[in-house]
PDB file of C-alpha atoms in Angstrom:
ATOM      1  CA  UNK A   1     -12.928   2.284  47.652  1.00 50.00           C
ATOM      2  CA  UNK A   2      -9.694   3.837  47.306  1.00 49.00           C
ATOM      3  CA  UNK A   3      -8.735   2.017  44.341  1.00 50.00           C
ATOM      4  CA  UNK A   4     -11.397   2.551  42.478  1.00 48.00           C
ATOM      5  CA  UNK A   5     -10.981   5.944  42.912  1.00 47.00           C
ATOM      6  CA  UNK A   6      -7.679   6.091  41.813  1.00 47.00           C
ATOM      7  CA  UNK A   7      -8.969   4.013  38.579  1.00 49.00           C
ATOM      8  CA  UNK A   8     -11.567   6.521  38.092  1.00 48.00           C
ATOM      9  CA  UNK A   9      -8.931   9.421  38.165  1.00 48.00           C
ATOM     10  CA  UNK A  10      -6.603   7.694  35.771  1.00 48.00           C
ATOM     11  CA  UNK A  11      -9.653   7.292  33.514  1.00 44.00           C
ATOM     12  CA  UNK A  12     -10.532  10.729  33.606  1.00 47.00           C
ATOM     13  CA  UNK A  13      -7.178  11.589  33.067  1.00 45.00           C
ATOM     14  CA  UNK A  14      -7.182   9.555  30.010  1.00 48.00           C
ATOM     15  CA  UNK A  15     -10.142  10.668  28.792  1.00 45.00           C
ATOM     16  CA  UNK A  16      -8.922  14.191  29.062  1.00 44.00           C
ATOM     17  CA  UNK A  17      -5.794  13.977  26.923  1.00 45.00           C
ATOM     18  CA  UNK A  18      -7.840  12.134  24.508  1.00 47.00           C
ATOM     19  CA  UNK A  19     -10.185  14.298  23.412  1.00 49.00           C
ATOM     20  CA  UNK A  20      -7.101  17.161  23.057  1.00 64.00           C
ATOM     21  CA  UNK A  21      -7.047  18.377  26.780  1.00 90.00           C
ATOM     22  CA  UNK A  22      -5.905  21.793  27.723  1.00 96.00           C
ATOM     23  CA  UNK A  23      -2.364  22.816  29.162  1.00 97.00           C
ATOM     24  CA  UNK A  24      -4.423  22.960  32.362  1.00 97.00           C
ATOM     25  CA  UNK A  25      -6.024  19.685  32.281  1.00 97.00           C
ATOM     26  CA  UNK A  26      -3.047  18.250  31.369  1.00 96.00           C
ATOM     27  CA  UNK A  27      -1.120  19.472  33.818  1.00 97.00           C
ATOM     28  CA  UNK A  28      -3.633  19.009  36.725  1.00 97.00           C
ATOM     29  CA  UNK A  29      -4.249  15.233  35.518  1.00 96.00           C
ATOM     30  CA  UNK A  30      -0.429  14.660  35.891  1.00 96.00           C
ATOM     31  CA  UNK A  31      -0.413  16.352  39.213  1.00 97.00           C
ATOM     32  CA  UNK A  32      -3.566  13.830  40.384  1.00 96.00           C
ATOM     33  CA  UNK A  33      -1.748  10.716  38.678  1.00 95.00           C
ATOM     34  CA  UNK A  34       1.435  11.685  40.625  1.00 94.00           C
ATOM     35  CA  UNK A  35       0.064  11.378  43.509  1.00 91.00           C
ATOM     36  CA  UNK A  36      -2.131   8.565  43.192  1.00 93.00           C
ATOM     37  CA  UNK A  37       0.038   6.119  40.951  1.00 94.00           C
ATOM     38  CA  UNK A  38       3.539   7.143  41.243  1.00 93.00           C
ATOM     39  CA  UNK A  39       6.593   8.432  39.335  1.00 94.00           C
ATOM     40  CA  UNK A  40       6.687   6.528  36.328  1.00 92.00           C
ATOM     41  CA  UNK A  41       3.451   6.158  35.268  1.00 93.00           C
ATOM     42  CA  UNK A  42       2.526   9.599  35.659  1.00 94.00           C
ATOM     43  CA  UNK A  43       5.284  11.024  33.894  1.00 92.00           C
ATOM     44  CA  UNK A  44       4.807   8.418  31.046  1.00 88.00           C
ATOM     45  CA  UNK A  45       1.537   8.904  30.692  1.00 89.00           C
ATOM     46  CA  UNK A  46       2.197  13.070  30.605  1.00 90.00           C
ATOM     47  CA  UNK A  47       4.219  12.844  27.760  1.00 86.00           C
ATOM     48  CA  UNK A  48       3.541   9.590  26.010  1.00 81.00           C
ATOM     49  CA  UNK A  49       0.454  11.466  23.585  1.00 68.00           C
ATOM     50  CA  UNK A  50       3.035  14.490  22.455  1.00 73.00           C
ATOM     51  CA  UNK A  51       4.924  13.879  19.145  1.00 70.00           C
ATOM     52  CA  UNK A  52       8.299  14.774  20.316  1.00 67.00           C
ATOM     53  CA  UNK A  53       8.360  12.891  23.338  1.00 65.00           C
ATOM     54  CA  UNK A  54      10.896  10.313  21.580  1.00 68.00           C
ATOM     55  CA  UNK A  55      12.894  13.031  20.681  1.00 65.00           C
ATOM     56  CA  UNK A  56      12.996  14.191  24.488  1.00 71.00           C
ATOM     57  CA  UNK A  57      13.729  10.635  26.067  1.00 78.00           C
ATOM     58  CA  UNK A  58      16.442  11.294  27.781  1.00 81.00           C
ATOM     59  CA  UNK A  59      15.153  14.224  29.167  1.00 81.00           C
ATOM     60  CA  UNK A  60      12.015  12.811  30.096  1.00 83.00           C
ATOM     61  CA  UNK A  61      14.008   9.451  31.514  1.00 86.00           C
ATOM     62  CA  UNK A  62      15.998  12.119  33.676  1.00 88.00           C
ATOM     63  CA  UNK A  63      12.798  14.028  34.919  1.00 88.00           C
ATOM     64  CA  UNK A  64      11.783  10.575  36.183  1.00 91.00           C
ATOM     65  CA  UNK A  65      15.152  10.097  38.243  1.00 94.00           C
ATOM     66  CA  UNK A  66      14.948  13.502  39.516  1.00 94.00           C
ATOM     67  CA  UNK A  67      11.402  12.707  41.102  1.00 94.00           C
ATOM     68  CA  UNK A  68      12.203   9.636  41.994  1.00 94.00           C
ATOM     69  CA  UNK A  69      14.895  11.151  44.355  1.00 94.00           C
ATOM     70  CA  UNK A  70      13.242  14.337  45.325  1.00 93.00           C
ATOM     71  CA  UNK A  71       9.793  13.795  46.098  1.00 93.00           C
ATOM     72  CA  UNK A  72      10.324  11.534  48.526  1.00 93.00           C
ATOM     73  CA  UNK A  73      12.107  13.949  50.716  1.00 93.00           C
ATOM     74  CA  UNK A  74       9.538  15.706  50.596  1.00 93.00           C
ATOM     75  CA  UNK A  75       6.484  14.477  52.265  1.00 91.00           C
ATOM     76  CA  UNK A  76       3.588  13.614  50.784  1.00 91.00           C
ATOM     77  CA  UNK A  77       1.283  16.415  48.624  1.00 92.00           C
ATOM     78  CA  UNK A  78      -1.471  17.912  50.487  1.00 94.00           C
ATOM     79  CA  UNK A  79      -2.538  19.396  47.219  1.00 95.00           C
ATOM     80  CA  UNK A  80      -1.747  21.966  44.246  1.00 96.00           C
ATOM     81  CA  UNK A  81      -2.134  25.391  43.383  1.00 96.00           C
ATOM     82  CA  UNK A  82      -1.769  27.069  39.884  1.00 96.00           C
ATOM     83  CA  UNK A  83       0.747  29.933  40.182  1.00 95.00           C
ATOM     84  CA  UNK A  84       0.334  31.566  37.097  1.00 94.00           C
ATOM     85  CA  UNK A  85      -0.194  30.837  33.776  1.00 95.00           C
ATOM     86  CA  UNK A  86       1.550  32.517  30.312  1.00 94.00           C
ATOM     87  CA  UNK A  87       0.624  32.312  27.216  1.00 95.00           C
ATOM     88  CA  UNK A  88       4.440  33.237  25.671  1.00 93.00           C
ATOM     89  CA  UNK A  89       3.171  32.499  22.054  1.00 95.00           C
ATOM     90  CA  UNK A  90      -0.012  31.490  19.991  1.00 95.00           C
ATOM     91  CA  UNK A  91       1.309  28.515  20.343  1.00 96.00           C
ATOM     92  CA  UNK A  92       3.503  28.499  23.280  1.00 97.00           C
ATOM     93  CA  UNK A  93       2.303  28.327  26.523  1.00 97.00           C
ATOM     94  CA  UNK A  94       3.680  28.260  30.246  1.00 96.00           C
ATOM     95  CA  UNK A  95       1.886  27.005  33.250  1.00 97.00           C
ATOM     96  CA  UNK A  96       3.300  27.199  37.092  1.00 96.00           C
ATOM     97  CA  UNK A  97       1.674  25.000  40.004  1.00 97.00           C
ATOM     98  CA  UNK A  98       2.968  25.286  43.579  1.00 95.00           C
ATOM     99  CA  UNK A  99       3.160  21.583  44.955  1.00 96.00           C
ATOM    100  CA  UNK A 100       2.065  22.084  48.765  1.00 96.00           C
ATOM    101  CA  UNK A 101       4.180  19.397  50.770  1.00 94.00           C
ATOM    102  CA  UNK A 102       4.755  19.248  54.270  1.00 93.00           C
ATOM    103  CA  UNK A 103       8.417  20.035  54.038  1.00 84.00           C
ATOM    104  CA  UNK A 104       8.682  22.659  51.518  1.00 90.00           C
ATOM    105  CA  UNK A 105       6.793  23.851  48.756  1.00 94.00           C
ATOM    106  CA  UNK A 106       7.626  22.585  44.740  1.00 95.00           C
ATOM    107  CA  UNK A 107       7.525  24.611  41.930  1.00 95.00           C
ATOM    108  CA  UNK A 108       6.318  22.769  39.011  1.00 96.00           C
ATOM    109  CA  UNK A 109       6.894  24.777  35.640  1.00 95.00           C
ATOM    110  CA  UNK A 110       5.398  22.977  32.575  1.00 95.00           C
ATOM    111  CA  UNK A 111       5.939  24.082  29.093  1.00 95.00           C
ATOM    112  CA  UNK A 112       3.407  23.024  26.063  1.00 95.00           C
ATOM    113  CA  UNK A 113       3.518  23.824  22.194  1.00 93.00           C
ATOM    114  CA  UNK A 114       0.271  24.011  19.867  1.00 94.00           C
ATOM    115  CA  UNK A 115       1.206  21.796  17.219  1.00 90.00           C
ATOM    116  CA  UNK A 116      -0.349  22.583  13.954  1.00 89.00           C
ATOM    117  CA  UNK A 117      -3.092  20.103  14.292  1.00 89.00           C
ATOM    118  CA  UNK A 118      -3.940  22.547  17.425  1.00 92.00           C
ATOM    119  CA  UNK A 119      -3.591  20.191  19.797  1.00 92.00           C
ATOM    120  CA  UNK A 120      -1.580  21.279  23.152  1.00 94.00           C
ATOM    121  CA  UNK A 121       1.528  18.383  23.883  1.00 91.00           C
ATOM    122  CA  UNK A 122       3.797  18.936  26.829  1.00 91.00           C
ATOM    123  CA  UNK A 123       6.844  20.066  26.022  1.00 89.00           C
ATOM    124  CA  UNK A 124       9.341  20.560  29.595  1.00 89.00           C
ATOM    125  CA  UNK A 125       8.902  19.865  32.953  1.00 92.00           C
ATOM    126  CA  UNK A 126      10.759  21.450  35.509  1.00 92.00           C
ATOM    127  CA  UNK A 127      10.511  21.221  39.218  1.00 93.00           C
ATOM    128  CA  UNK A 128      12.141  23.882  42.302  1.00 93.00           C
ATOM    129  CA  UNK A 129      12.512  24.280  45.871  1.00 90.00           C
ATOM    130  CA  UNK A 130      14.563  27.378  45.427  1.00 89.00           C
ATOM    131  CA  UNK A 131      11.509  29.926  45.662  1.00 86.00           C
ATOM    132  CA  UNK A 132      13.760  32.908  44.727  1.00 85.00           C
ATOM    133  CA  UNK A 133      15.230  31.485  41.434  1.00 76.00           C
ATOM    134  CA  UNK A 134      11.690  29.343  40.217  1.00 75.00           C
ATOM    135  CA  UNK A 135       9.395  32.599  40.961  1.00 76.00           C
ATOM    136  CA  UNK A 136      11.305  35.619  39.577  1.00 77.00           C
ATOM    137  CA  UNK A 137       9.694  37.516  37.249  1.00 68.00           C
ATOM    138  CA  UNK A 138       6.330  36.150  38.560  1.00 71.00           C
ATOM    139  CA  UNK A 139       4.293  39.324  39.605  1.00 62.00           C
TER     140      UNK A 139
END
């Protein structure tokens, strides 16, 4: 049962980024495939449809690393919240989820770009546990 549930998630997940999927339902599908498939796969699959994920390879390869080493520390997810979301540009747009673990809450902080097909790619991922430094300026 489980496992067909997490195949029906990646699916929708899938689905989502490819009919051009919102910041939101981007970055909610990533948060679901996190927690259901792992690291690597969810993080691959996040930025494998934008055009300058090549370009960002080592920055995506160290994102990887970073949650490889962090999350477990942490617990396991009881969930997400959307923090806020900015749009900084027409085509620039900022999205923050708190991660609710049983240790400490995450700050997840994605960035995407509208490219000028208008389709929304990922474009940085950054994660916190200092509350202070990832939520100031967030009223």
């Amino acid at each position: 049962m489980k496992k067909s549930m997490v195949i029906g998630a990646a699916l929708l997940w899938f689905a989502a980024v490819a009919r051009a999927a919102t910041p939101t339902e981007q970055m909610e599908g990533f948060l679901l495939q996190l927690d259901q498939q792992g690291v690597e796969p969810a993080v691959q699959a996040f930025f494998r449809p934008s055009p300058g994920a090549s370009v960002a390879m080592p920055q995506i390869l160290m994102m990887q690393q970073q949650l490889k080493t962090v999350l477990p520390t942490l617990g396991t997810a009881s969930g997400f919240e959307k923090v806020r979301e900015w749009s900084l540009a027409p085509s620039l747009m900022r999205l923050m989820y708190l991660g609710k673990y049983p240790q400490t809450p995450l700050i997840w902080s994605a960035y995407f770009y509208k490219s000028s097909d208008g389709q929304w790619w990922p474009a940085r991922l950054d994660i916190s546990t200092d509350l202070n430094k990832a939520l100031d300026g967030v009223n």
